[in-house]
């Protein structure tokens, strides 16, 4: 039962009895029951647990373990050094290291040095068998000569002082000195025996501390993290030794130089370092590649901060190790945005695309190279592809036919640059894109025929660009001729058109650029992806997709877009192309591309438009709509004062292939003559003038109004 507590409260409410100012009330409140006491053993356990798990306790325990292990490690190091000094073990290790590296000349030299060491040691041991007699004889002679010298010195002193007792004075002085030394030793010997072991332990501790001969967990917090520590040969060798490859670990243990001979020079390379590692016999390069994450963590780096490539040298891997956190820093704006006077040259120039991992500028040549950029969705594929097109647009001689099958305005700034611009994700847009590529095939064939007639003719480059090309390959629509628009068979219209451009377009500067996401055999057929000269990939999901995107050779050589970080490595491309400078012996290069947002992209596009003379961009419309041929001619001419008749026909074909496929110069001439105009010559070339077409439209409209009035 709890105790009862009595509380006195003074009632301040108005009293019932007006004669009394206030009434004091007595309230009895029961005391809540007290909590049961905690047992002693529970409180003791909690106290012990708190003391054991306290940070100060852990720090003290780690310090004790660390310094104890320094002594043990120092003893191991000193013992090994002593063993190496007394035996030929050192030469044996060097010999095995040279043999493992395949350097048999060095192996023979170390074997000879070891043999000389053994011979010298044998001679010393044989000399020790005869040395006691020689030492005794030498000691006797030395003692006799010493005593004789002291006696002669005493005689000289006695003659000088005329005191015969001085003859033994020098000899007695030496005896007293020896006695003093014995006394000193007797005094010092006891403390020396007591202090000596501590001095020996201190010496072993010093050696162990200098070599850091303690496990990582026993080191202080600042040394234990190793975050961003510089890369040294010992760190690289230790990381390789602990990689979990038994043959590699055993070979490093047997090497006399602890594995240092495997490493080439560590070179500064941009925001990291680079080193070549020659693997010992029995260790394959793919065994190291397969353990990239473990190697990175052994080097106190994240997985994305270590890249492993295979150079030309046999049994060699090249490690590029980034400075901690350096790859998460932005690389800065594109020169296209910062240098307003920049121009482009399709044939001799290179597009500023970004930076490689070393921090050097990465520029790509686009001359006569088909292009394929792939990757997962929303990783920067369109931005990477658009940056190249924006640079090339600054060369006024380059023509663009663009189909954006995403259709959200990513390519809208090319209105006024591209001769054809299709935007939209529907099947109708895919059909229009397919017909655009088929028209490019006809343009290619026309150029080939002209090249046969005139081998010296030079054509304007034509870039046929399809973004989100997987929609074209996956399109289920079948045309009136029973041929599907999509697919990867010989009956597929889009597939066959792309294949034809890949086969022959390069010779006449008709080039195919494609951007596609999440490549598979269904949405990116093998023959199409292998027809691209420049293949680039952003982050992918699997190694098999990486092989589809870049090819087996690049992936076997170390290209690993599937190891990039989704969302964190946006705009980072792995590129396989002869149009970009790739380090010798490598099959690919990793490029961090400059990001050009929509507004800066529009500004660059405006500069490109200023270099061109009023390009009229054609936007393909419904094929079932009845065409107004005269209005279409006015649209394709745009603001250009005059345009060659063959260029007008080409633009009409691109506007609607089905309607204008059969048109020629005669059909164009007849149409204009029907409205009172006709093509004329300018500098010996048949042209259609804008003012003539405008006058024909005005006359037709006037005639139509008059007819309606009548």
XYZ file of C-alpha atoms in Angstrom:
710
model
C 0.000 0.000 0.000
C 1.290 3.393 -0.863
C 1.471 6.154 1.691
C -1.296 8.709 1.808
C -0.385 12.305 1.134
C -2.502 15.121 2.435
C -2.663 18.288 0.359
C -4.052 21.558 1.654
C -5.729 23.770 -0.943
C -7.033 27.238 -0.346
C -10.358 27.714 -2.118
C -10.380 31.041 -3.869
C -13.857 30.650 -5.343
C -16.595 32.875 -3.898
C -17.659 31.360 -0.532
C -21.143 30.137 0.108
C -21.178 31.908 3.433
C -20.777 35.583 2.814
C -19.496 36.082 6.303
C -16.369 33.992 5.649
C -13.642 35.320 3.390
C -12.321 31.893 2.319
C -12.592 28.211 3.076
C -9.596 25.872 3.364
C -10.315 22.389 2.008
C -8.467 19.180 2.885
C -7.763 16.835 -0.095
C -6.329 13.350 0.341
C -4.291 12.200 -2.721
C -2.923 8.624 -2.727
C 0.851 8.352 -3.519
C 1.566 6.314 -6.721
C 3.237 2.970 -5.996
C 7.048 3.099 -6.141
C 8.833 1.235 -8.976
C 10.421 -2.032 -7.896
C 14.182 -1.706 -7.351
C 16.484 -2.901 -10.184
C 18.506 -5.962 -9.155
C 22.177 -5.430 -8.465
C 23.316 -7.871 -11.125
C 21.314 -6.002 -13.805
C 22.789 -2.658 -12.798
C 26.260 -4.159 -12.696
C 25.816 -5.664 -16.168
C 24.655 -2.355 -17.565
C 27.609 -0.543 -16.019
C 30.058 -3.113 -17.383
C 28.496 -2.934 -20.853
C 28.656 0.859 -20.829
C 32.277 0.815 -19.735
C 33.291 -1.820 -22.304
C 31.506 -0.180 -25.239
C 32.540 3.364 -24.403
C 34.598 5.161 -27.057
C 37.420 5.790 -24.606
C 37.598 2.083 -23.760
C 37.666 1.120 -27.438
C 40.347 3.696 -28.165
C 42.471 2.449 -25.265
C 42.050 -1.208 -26.285
C 42.931 -0.370 -29.870
C 46.039 1.523 -28.701
C 47.191 -1.405 -26.554
C 46.648 -3.858 -29.387
C 48.344 -1.559 -31.885
C 51.547 -1.063 -29.884
C 51.728 -4.739 -28.951
C 51.395 -5.692 -32.606
C 54.074 -3.115 -33.509
C 56.492 -5.066 -31.269
C 55.489 -8.404 -32.805
C 55.702 -7.020 -36.305
C 59.069 -5.421 -35.583
C 60.386 -8.751 -34.280
C 59.208 -10.431 -37.451
C 60.879 -7.813 -39.632
C 64.167 -7.880 -37.671
C 64.180 -11.674 -37.700
C 63.674 -11.747 -41.436
C 66.430 -9.207 -41.963
C 68.804 -11.262 -39.791
C 67.891 -14.432 -41.665
C 68.462 -12.706 -44.995
C 71.855 -11.481 -43.793
C 73.032 -14.903 -42.646
C 71.600 -17.022 -45.471
C 71.077 -16.896 -49.213
C 67.287 -16.483 -48.849
C 67.412 -12.973 -50.308
C 69.077 -14.178 -53.493
C 66.576 -17.022 -53.753
C 63.658 -14.572 -53.633
C 65.215 -12.313 -56.250
C 65.840 -15.364 -58.411
C 62.189 -16.469 -58.201
C 61.000 -12.919 -58.894
C 63.078 -12.716 -62.063
C 61.826 -16.122 -63.204
C 58.197 -15.105 -62.540
C 58.706 -11.960 -64.601
C 60.269 -13.989 -67.426
C 63.612 -12.174 -67.115
C 65.937 -15.169 -67.299
C 69.087 -13.053 -67.682
C 68.430 -11.408 -64.322
C 67.570 -14.826 -62.870
C 70.957 -16.198 -63.978
C 72.725 -13.170 -62.498
C 70.985 -13.594 -59.120
C 71.818 -17.298 -59.131
C 75.491 -16.465 -59.682
C 75.435 -13.903 -56.861
C 73.892 -16.451 -54.524
C 76.578 -18.974 -55.398
C 79.319 -16.443 -54.667
C 77.684 -15.672 -51.306
C 77.663 -19.389 -50.406
C 81.321 -19.790 -51.391
C 82.365 -16.800 -49.286
C 80.368 -18.118 -46.331
C 82.042 -21.527 -46.689
C 85.492 -19.936 -46.647
C 84.656 -18.000 -43.486
C 83.469 -21.147 -41.752
C 86.597 -23.071 -42.728
C 88.735 -20.234 -41.462
C 87.029 -20.478 -38.080
C 88.353 -24.041 -37.649
C 91.957 -22.789 -37.616
C 91.358 -19.451 -35.914
C 91.532 -20.533 -32.188
C 95.241 -21.482 -32.395
C 95.983 -18.415 -34.417
C 94.086 -16.259 -31.951
C 95.920 -17.848 -28.971
C 99.275 -17.310 -30.586
C 98.421 -13.774 -31.503
C 97.112 -13.062 -27.992
C 100.237 -14.469 -26.352
C 102.518 -12.442 -28.539
C 100.455 -9.315 -27.945
C 100.438 -9.791 -24.148
C 104.180 -10.454 -24.056
C 104.935 -7.445 -26.165
C 102.645 -5.310 -24.018
C 104.218 -6.404 -20.747
C 107.724 -5.970 -22.195
C 106.846 -2.486 -23.343
C 105.504 -1.545 -19.922
C 108.667 -2.920 -18.212
C 110.922 -0.961 -20.570
C 108.857 2.146 -19.838
C 109.251 1.484 -16.066
C 113.040 1.071 -16.432
C 113.215 4.382 -18.232
C 111.237 6.034 -15.434
C 113.450 4.418 -12.729
C 116.622 5.690 -14.451
C 115.126 9.150 -14.672
C 113.936 9.276 -11.038
C 116.734 7.122 -9.587
C 113.978 5.120 -7.841
C 114.004 1.363 -8.534
C 110.351 1.004 -7.532
C 109.255 2.961 -10.644
C 110.107 -0.066 -12.787
C 106.658 -1.592 -12.029
C 104.738 1.716 -11.953
C 103.386 1.503 -15.599
C 102.449 -2.157 -15.145
C 100.605 -1.390 -11.872
C 98.785 1.514 -13.545
C 97.428 -0.824 -16.227
C 96.386 -3.356 -13.599
C 94.554 -0.669 -11.617
C 92.788 0.522 -14.802
C 91.627 -3.027 -15.526
C 90.396 -3.300 -11.965
C 88.448 -0.036 -12.384
C 86.790 -1.344 -15.547
C 85.783 -4.521 -13.723
C 84.300 -2.457 -10.901
C 82.309 -0.309 -13.366
C 80.985 -3.407 -15.131
C 79.967 -4.908 -11.803
C 78.031 -1.743 -10.963
C 76.383 -1.341 -14.377
C 75.751 -5.007 -15.123
C 72.706 -5.407 -12.885
C 70.756 -2.371 -14.195
C 71.809 -3.240 -17.763
C 70.334 -6.703 -17.401
C 67.126 -5.159 -16.076
C 66.853 -2.388 -18.688
C 68.202 -4.364 -21.674
C 64.961 -6.246 -22.489
C 63.001 -3.001 -22.402
C 65.493 -1.367 -24.758
C 65.227 -4.364 -27.081
C 61.417 -4.146 -27.041
C 61.646 -0.406 -27.719
C 63.871 -1.069 -30.727
C 61.460 -3.705 -32.073
C 58.506 -1.338 -31.494
C 60.297 1.419 -33.399
C 60.831 -0.859 -36.400
C 57.210 -2.069 -36.326
C 55.776 1.455 -35.960
C 57.885 2.727 -38.843
C 56.675 -0.108 -41.084
C 53.075 0.153 -39.726
C 53.199 -3.561 -38.903
C 49.681 -3.683 -37.447
C 46.296 -4.562 -38.964
C 44.037 -1.809 -40.244
C 41.530 -2.091 -37.390
C 44.217 -1.355 -34.788
C 45.364 1.912 -36.380
C 44.089 5.336 -35.232
C 40.889 6.657 -36.801
C 42.673 9.182 -39.043
C 45.016 6.504 -40.394
C 42.406 3.748 -40.441
C 40.011 5.369 -42.939
C 42.648 5.908 -45.606
C 40.186 8.188 -47.417
C 41.956 9.812 -50.328
C 45.434 8.670 -49.318
C 48.008 8.952 -52.119
C 48.657 5.910 -54.253
C 52.104 4.421 -53.615
C 53.736 1.222 -54.948
C 53.308 -0.545 -51.618
C 49.576 0.287 -51.533
C 49.069 -1.021 -55.081
C 50.981 -4.249 -54.381
C 49.089 -4.809 -51.130
C 45.771 -4.233 -52.915
C 46.726 -6.813 -55.563
C 47.970 -9.270 -52.932
C 44.656 -9.088 -51.051
C 42.577 -9.395 -54.218
C 41.691 -13.020 -53.561
C 43.605 -14.550 -56.496
C 45.719 -17.360 -54.969
C 48.299 -17.499 -57.763
C 48.837 -13.745 -57.558
C 49.100 -13.750 -53.753
C 51.620 -16.617 -53.719
C 53.718 -15.048 -56.473
C 53.932 -11.739 -54.582
C 54.975 -13.545 -51.384
C 57.749 -15.354 -53.233
C 59.092 -12.209 -54.892
C 62.205 -10.860 -53.218
C 61.130 -7.254 -53.751
C 57.636 -7.895 -52.316
C 56.049 -7.441 -55.750
C 57.538 -4.049 -56.635
C 58.954 -5.430 -59.899
C 55.397 -5.932 -61.190
C 54.717 -2.191 -61.263
C 55.675 0.328 -63.870
C 56.121 3.982 -62.943
C 53.117 5.623 -61.284
C 52.215 8.568 -63.528
C 49.956 11.516 -62.787
C 47.050 11.334 -65.258
C 44.531 14.155 -64.940
C 42.550 13.871 -61.715
C 44.216 10.580 -60.790
C 47.223 8.363 -61.395
C 47.964 5.572 -63.849
C 50.168 2.513 -63.447
C 50.850 -0.592 -65.542
C 50.972 -3.909 -63.670
C 52.758 -6.883 -65.242
C 51.086 -9.947 -63.806
C 53.139 -13.015 -62.845
C 52.848 -16.245 -64.790
C 49.650 -18.120 -64.070
C 47.504 -14.998 -63.503
C 45.180 -13.873 -66.314
C 44.178 -10.265 -66.880
C 40.469 -11.091 -66.708
C 40.944 -12.395 -63.156
C 41.933 -8.882 -62.105
C 39.201 -7.245 -64.213
C 36.543 -9.401 -62.592
C 37.499 -8.081 -59.132
C 37.312 -4.371 -59.885
C 35.209 -3.524 -56.842
C 37.466 -5.382 -54.421
C 40.558 -3.822 -55.949
C 39.030 -0.343 -55.634
C 38.133 -0.907 -52.005
C 41.626 -2.236 -51.298
C 42.919 1.037 -52.734
C 40.481 2.987 -50.462
C 38.493 4.125 -53.482
C 34.960 3.619 -54.742
C 34.374 1.214 -57.608
C 33.683 3.976 -60.143
C 37.020 5.624 -59.274
C 39.141 2.724 -60.572
C 39.282 1.738 -64.248
C 41.061 -1.376 -65.515
C 42.106 -1.580 -69.168
C 44.271 -4.006 -71.123
C 47.245 -2.442 -72.972
C 49.155 -4.119 -75.765
C 51.814 -5.686 -73.551
C 51.147 -9.310 -72.622
C 49.950 -10.172 -69.086
C 49.572 -6.486 -68.278
C 46.695 -4.483 -66.838
C 46.597 -0.699 -66.742
C 45.054 0.810 -63.625
C 43.709 4.352 -63.608
C 42.921 5.437 -60.044
C 41.070 8.698 -59.505
C 41.687 11.088 -56.658
C 39.007 10.533 -54.045
C 35.811 12.367 -55.070
C 37.332 13.929 -58.191
C 34.896 12.259 -60.612
C 31.914 13.742 -58.807
C 33.022 17.284 -59.634
C 31.486 18.958 -62.759
C 33.755 19.505 -65.743
C 32.535 22.961 -66.752
C 30.610 24.370 -69.727
C 31.146 23.414 -73.348
C 33.398 25.597 -75.532
C 30.383 25.851 -77.859
C 28.717 27.993 -75.213
C 31.705 29.976 -73.952
C 33.392 30.685 -77.313
C 30.868 32.583 -79.382
C 33.198 32.835 -82.362
C 33.724 29.079 -82.666
C 33.112 27.546 -86.077
C 33.213 23.967 -87.330
C 34.832 22.108 -90.178
C 33.262 18.799 -91.123
C 36.350 17.426 -92.842
C 39.266 18.559 -90.682
C 37.731 19.651 -87.370
C 36.817 17.786 -84.206
C 33.773 18.371 -82.054
C 34.547 19.406 -78.435
C 32.615 16.696 -76.641
C 33.955 16.760 -73.080
C 36.922 15.540 -71.045
C 38.511 12.159 -70.568
C 39.266 10.779 -67.135
C 42.699 12.398 -67.183
C 41.122 15.813 -67.524
C 42.269 16.290 -71.124
C 39.878 17.654 -73.740
C 38.089 14.883 -75.640
C 37.282 15.860 -79.227
C 35.588 13.641 -81.825
C 36.067 13.694 -85.594
C 32.754 13.236 -87.440
C 34.168 13.060 -90.960
C 32.553 10.193 -92.900
C 31.661 8.252 -89.753
C 28.302 6.695 -88.976
C 27.401 7.224 -85.311
C 25.545 5.219 -82.673
C 24.889 6.493 -79.140
C 23.056 4.221 -76.735
C 22.323 3.892 -73.032
C 19.562 3.668 -70.471
C 16.752 6.198 -70.445
C 17.333 9.652 -68.929
C 21.127 9.342 -68.763
C 22.050 12.114 -71.232
C 21.900 10.319 -74.583
C 20.021 13.057 -76.445
C 22.188 15.801 -74.915
C 25.379 13.977 -75.947
C 24.114 13.456 -79.500
C 22.778 17.004 -79.766
C 26.111 18.511 -78.689
C 27.788 16.922 -81.716
C 25.031 18.103 -84.067
C 25.215 21.663 -82.694
C 28.937 21.827 -83.362
C 28.543 20.430 -86.869
C 25.730 22.898 -87.558
C 28.355 25.668 -87.393
C 29.645 24.332 -90.720
C 27.185 25.832 -93.210
C 27.897 23.142 -95.791
C 26.397 20.363 -93.644
C 22.752 19.407 -94.160
C 20.566 17.771 -91.522
C 17.543 15.514 -91.803
C 16.326 14.882 -88.266
C 13.652 12.607 -86.850
C 13.075 13.045 -83.104
C 10.852 10.118 -82.149
C 10.644 11.326 -78.563
C 8.901 14.469 -79.699
C 9.218 16.705 -76.621
C 11.186 19.524 -78.229
C 14.762 18.371 -77.613
C 15.587 19.149 -81.255
C 13.280 22.139 -81.738
C 16.221 24.542 -82.046
C 17.116 22.870 -85.372
C 14.060 24.427 -86.986
C 15.763 26.683 -89.512
C 18.901 24.520 -89.659
C 17.619 21.101 -90.661
C 16.000 20.620 -94.050
C 13.691 18.028 -92.487
C 12.551 17.899 -88.859
C 10.113 15.227 -87.666
C 8.998 15.346 -84.051
C 6.690 12.845 -82.412
C 6.520 9.322 -80.954
C 3.494 7.934 -82.814
C 3.486 5.266 -85.517
C 2.776 7.987 -88.104
C 5.960 9.774 -87.069
C 7.891 6.501 -87.285
C 6.520 5.989 -90.800
C 7.610 9.487 -91.754
C 11.054 8.869 -90.273
C 11.331 5.639 -92.244
C 10.391 7.411 -95.459
C 12.955 10.114 -94.631
C 15.690 7.474 -94.332
C 14.490 5.841 -97.581
C 14.685 9.233 -99.276
C 18.238 9.531 -97.982
C 18.968 6.205 -99.671
C 17.673 7.626 -102.963
C 19.806 10.736 -102.447
C 22.789 8.467 -101.804
C 22.127 6.529 -105.001
C 21.783 9.787 -106.967
C 25.124 10.970 -105.630
C 26.749 7.651 -106.484
C 25.528 7.975 -110.084
C 26.867 11.535 -110.275
C 30.191 10.363 -108.846
C 30.425 7.770 -111.581
C 29.910 10.460 -114.226
C 32.192 12.948 -112.507
C 34.731 11.345 -110.105
C 35.902 14.776 -108.895
C 32.513 16.028 -107.743
C 32.199 17.093 -104.085
C 28.897 16.704 -102.235
C 27.549 18.577 -99.260
C 27.547 16.317 -96.185
C 24.093 15.005 -95.253
C 23.500 13.874 -91.670
C 20.445 11.634 -91.322
C 19.717 11.617 -87.590
C 17.121 9.457 -85.828
C 16.791 9.901 -82.072
C 15.013 7.141 -80.115
C 15.601 4.812 -83.045
C 14.365 1.819 -81.033
C 10.818 2.999 -81.821
C 11.539 2.596 -85.531
C 12.866 -0.946 -85.104
C 9.915 -1.883 -82.869
C 7.208 -0.318 -85.060
C 4.471 -2.937 -85.755
C 2.868 -1.151 -88.738
C 2.817 -2.952 -92.098
C 2.671 -0.884 -95.278
C 0.425 -1.270 -98.318
C 3.190 -3.289 -99.980
C 2.951 -5.840 -97.126
C 6.392 -4.812 -95.867
C 6.725 -3.947 -92.149
C 8.252 -0.621 -91.218
C 10.011 -2.084 -88.164
C 11.811 -5.323 -87.405
C 15.223 -6.691 -88.276
C 14.443 -8.852 -91.301
C 15.219 -8.190 -94.943
C 11.612 -7.061 -95.440
C 11.856 -4.287 -92.822
C 11.851 -0.906 -94.534
C 13.684 1.036 -91.798
C 16.226 -1.712 -91.180
C 17.085 -2.112 -94.857
C 17.294 1.644 -95.437
C 19.768 2.045 -92.568
C 21.786 -0.938 -93.794
C 22.064 0.581 -97.279
C 23.326 3.886 -95.883
C 25.836 2.038 -93.706
C 27.064 0.106 -96.712
C 27.541 2.930 -99.217
C 26.646 6.287 -97.690
C 30.104 7.109 -96.361
C 31.581 7.329 -99.875
C 29.256 10.202 -100.823
C 28.974 11.823 -97.367
C 25.509 10.532 -96.503
C 25.871 9.556 -92.847
C 23.530 7.804 -90.421
C 23.402 8.946 -86.779
C 21.209 7.037 -84.347
C 20.399 7.365 -80.683
C 18.721 4.452 -78.949
C 18.147 3.290 -75.415
C 18.485 -0.028 -73.610
C 19.890 -1.988 -76.593
C 18.692 -5.508 -77.338
C 18.716 -7.660 -80.459
C 15.110 -6.635 -81.048
C 15.425 -2.853 -80.837
C 18.999 -2.613 -82.180
C 19.821 -5.410 -84.662
C 23.373 -6.690 -84.848
C 24.019 -5.627 -88.461
C 22.913 -2.055 -87.713
C 24.957 -1.536 -84.558
C 28.068 -3.020 -86.152
C 27.726 -0.694 -89.131
C 28.504 2.384 -87.016
C 32.090 3.659 -87.118
C 31.701 5.528 -83.824
C 29.922 3.667 -81.046
C 29.331 5.309 -77.685
C 27.437 4.097 -74.654
C 26.188 5.656 -71.467
C 25.387 3.558 -68.419
C 23.866 0.162 -69.248
C 22.353 -2.576 -67.147
C 24.348 -5.652 -68.117
C 27.619 -6.701 -69.707
C 25.724 -8.306 -72.599
C 24.196 -4.916 -73.405
C 27.663 -3.369 -73.250
C 28.829 -5.897 -75.850
C 25.883 -4.983 -78.062
C 26.589 -1.282 -77.729
C 30.387 -1.240 -78.129
C 31.360 -4.662 -79.449
C 33.102 -7.591 -77.818
C 36.592 -6.255 -78.554
C 36.044 -3.036 -76.611
C 34.462 -4.818 -73.630
C 37.207 -7.457 -73.538
C 39.690 -4.580 -73.568
C 38.191 -3.030 -70.446
C 35.232 -0.947 -71.666
C 32.577 -1.200 -68.966
C 29.539 1.084 -69.425
C 27.558 -1.426 -67.352
C 29.710 -0.492 -64.346
C 28.869 3.215 -64.527
C 26.488 4.524 -61.865
C 22.946 5.097 -63.053
C 21.864 8.631 -62.224
C 25.267 9.671 -60.865
C 27.275 9.292 -64.089
C 24.884 11.129 -66.391
C 26.598 12.178 -69.592
C 29.567 9.849 -69.045
C 30.198 7.866 -72.220
C 32.427 4.954 -73.086
C 33.508 5.545 -76.691
C 34.949 3.117 -79.229
C 36.003 4.998 -82.365
C 39.016 5.855 -84.473
C 37.755 9.423 -84.554
C 38.853 10.162 -80.985
C 42.305 9.949 -79.437
C 42.485 6.710 -77.425
C 45.563 5.856 -75.331
C 47.858 3.382 -77.051
C 46.868 -0.217 -76.495
C 43.297 0.548 -75.374
C 40.116 -0.214 -77.312
C 37.955 2.535 -75.808
C 38.007 5.744 -73.822
C 35.673 7.116 -71.144
C 34.446 10.660 -71.813
C 32.588 12.976 -69.450
C 30.563 15.058 -71.897
C 29.737 18.740 -71.573
C 26.055 19.321 -70.860
C 24.416 21.990 -73.040
C 20.978 22.901 -71.713
C 18.065 23.932 -73.946
C 18.616 27.701 -73.696
C 22.375 27.612 -74.453
C 21.631 25.080 -77.215
C 19.164 27.522 -78.756
C 21.820 30.259 -78.660
C 24.327 28.028 -80.442
C 21.626 27.133 -82.973
C 20.957 30.835 -83.593
C 24.645 31.319 -84.402
C 24.415 28.417 -86.830
C 21.320 29.925 -88.466
C 23.148 33.209 -88.933
C 25.771 31.354 -90.996
C 23.109 29.889 -93.256
C 20.902 31.646 -95.771
C 17.332 31.041 -94.755
C 16.914 27.282 -94.563
C 13.256 26.295 -94.761
C 12.678 23.361 -92.439
C 10.148 20.871 -93.725
C 7.846 19.245 -91.225
C 6.289 16.148 -92.736
C 2.469 16.151 -92.528
C -0.225 13.557 -93.069
C 0.289 11.728 -96.352
C -3.446 11.412 -96.910
C -3.895 15.182 -97.007
C -4.292 16.569 -100.540
C -1.105 18.356 -101.529
C -0.923 21.891 -102.905
C 2.143 21.513 -105.110
C 2.622 25.217 -105.753
C 2.334 26.063 -102.056
C 4.763 23.225 -101.264
C 7.279 24.708 -103.713
C 6.950 28.071 -102.011
C 7.455 26.376 -98.620
C 10.604 24.505 -99.631
C 12.149 27.637 -101.152
C 11.439 29.612 -97.982
C 13.336 32.906 -97.806
C 15.968 31.876 -100.342
C 15.862 34.218 -103.398
C 16.467 31.352 -105.824
C 17.026 27.627 -105.555
C 18.299 25.073 -108.047
C 15.593 22.899 -109.549
C 17.261 19.671 -108.390
C 17.359 21.055 -104.823
C 13.668 21.949 -105.043
C 12.852 18.414 -106.183
C 14.934 16.933 -103.392
C 13.102 18.996 -100.782
C 9.751 18.063 -102.256
C 10.726 14.389 -102.013
C 11.602 14.869 -98.364
C 8.322 16.694 -97.748
C 6.195 13.834 -99.066
C 7.930 10.934 -100.724
C 4.695 9.234 -101.740
C 3.407 12.282 -103.682
C 6.631 13.653 -105.146
C 8.551 10.407 -105.690
C 8.034 10.503 -109.485
C 8.537 14.243 -109.962
C 11.346 15.451 -112.223
C 12.465 18.671 -113.879
C 9.838 18.319 -116.632
C 6.990 17.893 -114.147
C 8.173 20.900 -112.167
C 8.439 23.011 -115.296
C 4.914 22.091 -116.427
C 3.440 23.068 -113.067
C 5.028 26.514 -113.178
C 4.045 27.042 -116.807
C 0.431 26.285 -115.904
C 0.533 29.344 -113.642
C 2.357 31.594 -116.092
C 5.894 31.039 -114.771
C 8.765 28.716 -115.573
C 12.276 27.912 -114.276
C 15.033 30.203 -115.494
C 18.788 29.953 -115.698
C 21.202 31.631 -113.304
C 24.912 31.287 -114.100
C 24.098 28.446 -116.440
C 22.043 26.467 -113.866
C 18.250 26.047 -113.900
C 16.736 27.695 -110.815
C 13.322 28.482 -109.402
C 12.986 32.027 -108.096
C 10.984 32.856 -105.026
C 9.356 35.900 -106.586
C 8.158 33.837 -109.581
C 6.485 31.297 -107.304
C 4.946 34.061 -105.172
C 3.588 35.730 -108.333
C 2.171 32.402 -109.546
C 0.416 31.911 -106.192
C -0.954 35.453 -106.308
C -2.217 34.968 -109.870
C -3.839 31.663 -108.948
C -5.543 33.167 -105.924
C -6.748 36.108 -108.019
C -8.079 33.790 -110.715
C -9.768 31.657 -108.072
C -11.455 34.702 -106.502
C -12.641 35.944 -109.893
C -14.047 32.540 -110.770
C -15.859 32.405 -107.442
C -17.321 35.898 -108.081
C -18.540 34.894 -111.506
